[in-house]
Every structure is written in structure tokens, then in C-alpha cells.
Amino acid sequence: LGSTCHDRVASFYCECPHGRTGLLCQLKDACISNPCQRGSNCDTNPVTGNHFCNCPQGYVGPSCDQDVDECSLGSNPCEHAGKCINTKGSFQCKCLQGYKGARCETDVNECLSNPCQNDATCLDQIGEFQCICMAGYEGKFCEIDTNECASRPCLNNGECID
């Protein structure tokens, strides 16, 4: 059959020509026809001559042609209630506001852009922020200078200076 026999101590090894396999090169190589899909590796069982495919992550089946739906395998692979979207050979996560990352694992720090004004303190929250204003300021961003004289706090015709 065109094989080469290699003598070893108390054994031998057959080097098979292209298209043949098995311990004695007695079988046709089932991987010759490239039956495996999606970049999987084909191996031939040296006893039966049948092929088997080693599938890459995200694919299953005898020829690795079936997509694994990672979104229905049990627990959601996306963190913080992100929405799992199945794709060919993988999945993607659609994150809720306030989260980012491949699996929505990172909390977005909304305070990084310094949204608070007038020396206010920014508190990062999930999907939003809160400004703690210094005395004399108000508004979502502490952008409004409070008119402390509006309530006329001075008595006996005293003049209020804001």
C-alpha cells in the first residue's frame, strides 16, 4: 500500500502514505474529504477509520456545523442583567445603562467627566450621578447660584447682600 515500516525495539510503526491511516495503513483516511467545518481539526480513528472533528469553541456536532446558543445554556453570561444575544460561534452582551464591557462587567463612572460645578462633590451611581452642592448652590449640576436674599431674612430694614 506504499507505507513505510519503521522498526522499533520490540515493536514497529507504519508511516502511511497520503490518504491512508490505521495501525497498518489499512484504512482510507476519512479526513481527506475535509468533513469538518468552521476551522475545526479532523482526526481519524486508527481502529475504525471513522473521522471525528475537534470543534472550536461555539460550535458542536459531528461536523462542527451547529452553532452553540450560549444564551440558552443556563445562567446569563452577561453580568448586571445585560441582554445576551447569540451570534455565530459566540454571543454578545447588550448592557444596561451604566455598564460596559464584553460581559457588562464594568460600572461606568459617570463622575469621570466632572459634571458637577462650583466645587460640588460628585457621587457615582448606577447609570447616573448625583451632585452634592456647596452651600449657596443648587440644581442637578449645582449650576444655580442660590439667592439667599429671596426670603428677606434681614430684619429692621437691614440690607441683604447675596
Coordinates of C-alpha atoms in Angstrom, one line a residue:
L1 CA 0.0 0.0 0.0
G2 CA 3.0 2.3 -0.2
S3 CA 3.6 2.6 3.6
T4 CA 6.9 2.7 5.3
C5 CA 7.6 0.4 8.2
H6 CA 9.9 1.7 11.0
D7 CA 11.5 -0.9 13.2
R8 CA 11.5 -0.1 16.9
V9 CA 12.6 -2.1 20.0
A10 CA 10.0 -4.9 20.3
S11 CA 7.6 -3.1 18.0
F12 CA 7.1 -1.3 14.7
Y13 CA 5.4 1.8 13.4
C14 CA 3.8 2.3 10.0
E15 CA 4.2 5.7 8.2
C16 CA 1.2 5.8 6.0
P17 CA 1.0 7.5 2.5
H18 CA -1.4 10.4 1.9
G19 CA -5.0 9.1 2.1
R20 CA -4.3 6.1 4.2
T21 CA -4.4 5.6 8.0
G22 CA -4.6 2.9 10.7
L23 CA -2.1 0.9 12.6
L24 CA -1.2 -1.0 9.3
C25 CA -2.3 1.8 6.9
Q26 CA -5.2 -0.5 6.1
L27 CA -7.9 2.2 6.3
K28 CA -8.8 5.1 4.0
D29 CA -8.2 8.5 5.7
A30 CA -11.7 9.8 6.4
C31 CA -10.3 13.3 6.8
I32 CA -9.2 13.6 3.1
S33 CA -12.6 15.0 2.1
N34 CA -12.4 17.8 4.8
P35 CA -15.7 16.8 6.5
C36 CA -15.1 19.2 9.4
Q37 CA -16.5 22.7 9.3
R38 CA -15.7 26.1 11.0
G39 CA -12.0 25.7 11.2
S40 CA -12.2 22.5 13.3
N41 CA -9.5 19.9 13.3
C42 CA -10.2 16.5 11.8
D43 CA -8.8 13.3 13.2
T44 CA -9.2 9.7 12.0
N45 CA -9.8 6.9 14.5
P46 CA -6.9 4.5 13.7
V47 CA -9.1 1.4 14.6
T48 CA -12.4 2.1 12.8
G49 CA -11.2 4.6 10.1
N50 CA -14.1 7.0 11.1
H51 CA -13.4 10.7 11.3
F52 CA -14.1 12.8 14.3
C53 CA -14.0 16.6 14.5
N54 CA -12.5 18.6 17.3
C55 CA -14.8 21.6 17.3
P56 CA -13.7 25.2 18.1
Q57 CA -15.5 27.0 21.0
G58 CA -19.0 28.0 20.0
Y59 CA -19.7 25.0 17.6
V60 CA -20.8 21.4 18.1
G61 CA -22.0 18.4 16.0
P62 CA -20.3 15.7 14.1
S63 CA -19.0 18.2 11.5
C64 CA -18.9 21.2 13.8
D65 CA -21.6 22.9 11.8
Q66 CA -24.1 23.6 14.6
D67 CA -23.9 26.9 16.5
V68 CA -24.0 26.7 20.3
D69 CA -26.6 29.1 21.7
E70 CA -24.6 30.4 24.7
C71 CA -27.6 32.4 25.8
S72 CA -29.7 29.4 26.5
L73 CA -27.1 27.2 28.3
G74 CA -28.3 28.1 31.7
S75 CA -27.2 31.3 33.6
N76 CA -26.9 34.5 31.6
P77 CA -23.2 35.0 30.6
C78 CA -23.9 38.8 30.7
E79 CA -23.5 40.4 34.1
H80 CA -25.7 43.1 35.7
A81 CA -28.8 41.9 33.8
G82 CA -27.3 42.6 30.4
K83 CA -29.1 41.1 27.4
C84 CA -27.4 38.0 25.8
I85 CA -27.6 38.0 22.0
N86 CA -26.5 34.8 20.3
T87 CA -24.1 35.1 17.3
K88 CA -22.5 32.6 15.0
G89 CA -19.9 30.8 17.2
S90 CA -20.2 33.2 20.1
F91 CA -22.5 35.8 21.8
Q92 CA -22.7 39.5 22.6
C93 CA -24.0 41.3 25.6
K94 CA -26.2 44.4 25.3
C95 CA -25.5 46.3 28.6
L96 CA -28.0 48.3 30.6
Q97 CA -27.2 52.0 31.1
G98 CA -24.4 52.4 33.5
Y99 CA -22.4 49.3 32.5
K100 CA -19.9 48.4 29.7
G101 CA -17.5 45.6 28.8
A102 CA -17.8 42.4 26.8
R103 CA -19.9 40.9 29.6
C104 CA -21.3 44.2 31.1
E105 CA -18.8 43.7 34.0
T106 CA -17.7 47.3 34.3
D107 CA -19.6 50.0 36.1
V108 CA -19.4 53.3 34.1
N109 CA -18.2 56.1 36.3
E110 CA -20.4 59.0 35.3
C111 CA -18.3 61.3 37.5
L112 CA -15.2 61.0 35.3
S113 CA -16.5 63.8 33.1
N114 CA -16.7 66.1 36.1
P115 CA -20.3 67.1 35.5
C116 CA -20.7 68.9 38.9
Q117 CA -19.9 72.6 39.0
N118 CA -18.9 75.1 41.7
D119 CA -16.7 72.7 43.8
A120 CA -19.6 70.3 44.3
T121 CA -18.9 66.6 45.1
C122 CA -19.9 64.0 42.5
L123 CA -21.4 60.7 43.7
D124 CA -21.2 57.9 41.1
Q125 CA -24.4 55.8 40.9
I126 CA -25.6 53.0 38.6
G127 CA -26.3 54.7 35.3
E128 CA -26.3 58.2 36.7
F129 CA -24.6 60.6 39.2
Q130 CA -25.6 62.9 41.9
C131 CA -24.0 66.3 42.7
I132 CA -23.7 67.3 46.4
C133 CA -23.7 71.1 46.2
M134 CA -21.7 73.5 48.3
A135 CA -23.8 76.0 50.4
G136 CA -25.2 78.7 48.1
Y137 CA -25.7 76.5 45.0
E138 CA -28.4 74.2 43.7
G139 CA -29.6 72.4 40.6
K140 CA -28.7 69.0 39.1
F141 CA -25.1 70.2 38.4
C142 CA -25.0 72.8 41.2
E143 CA -25.0 75.4 38.5
I144 CA -27.6 77.7 40.1
D145 CA -26.4 80.4 42.5
T146 CA -29.0 80.4 45.2
N147 CA -30.4 83.8 46.1
E148 CA -30.3 83.7 49.8
C149 CA -32.0 87.1 50.0
A150 CA -35.2 85.9 48.3
S151 CA -36.7 85.0 51.6
R152 CA -35.9 88.5 53.1
P153 CA -34.0 87.2 56.1
C154 CA -32.8 90.6 57.3
L155 CA -35.0 92.4 59.9
N156 CA -35.4 96.1 60.7
N157 CA -34.9 97.3 57.2
G158 CA -31.5 95.5 57.0
E159 CA -30.0 95.1 53.6
C160 CA -29.4 91.5 52.4
I161 CA -26.4 91.0 50.2
D162 CA -26.3 87.7 48.3

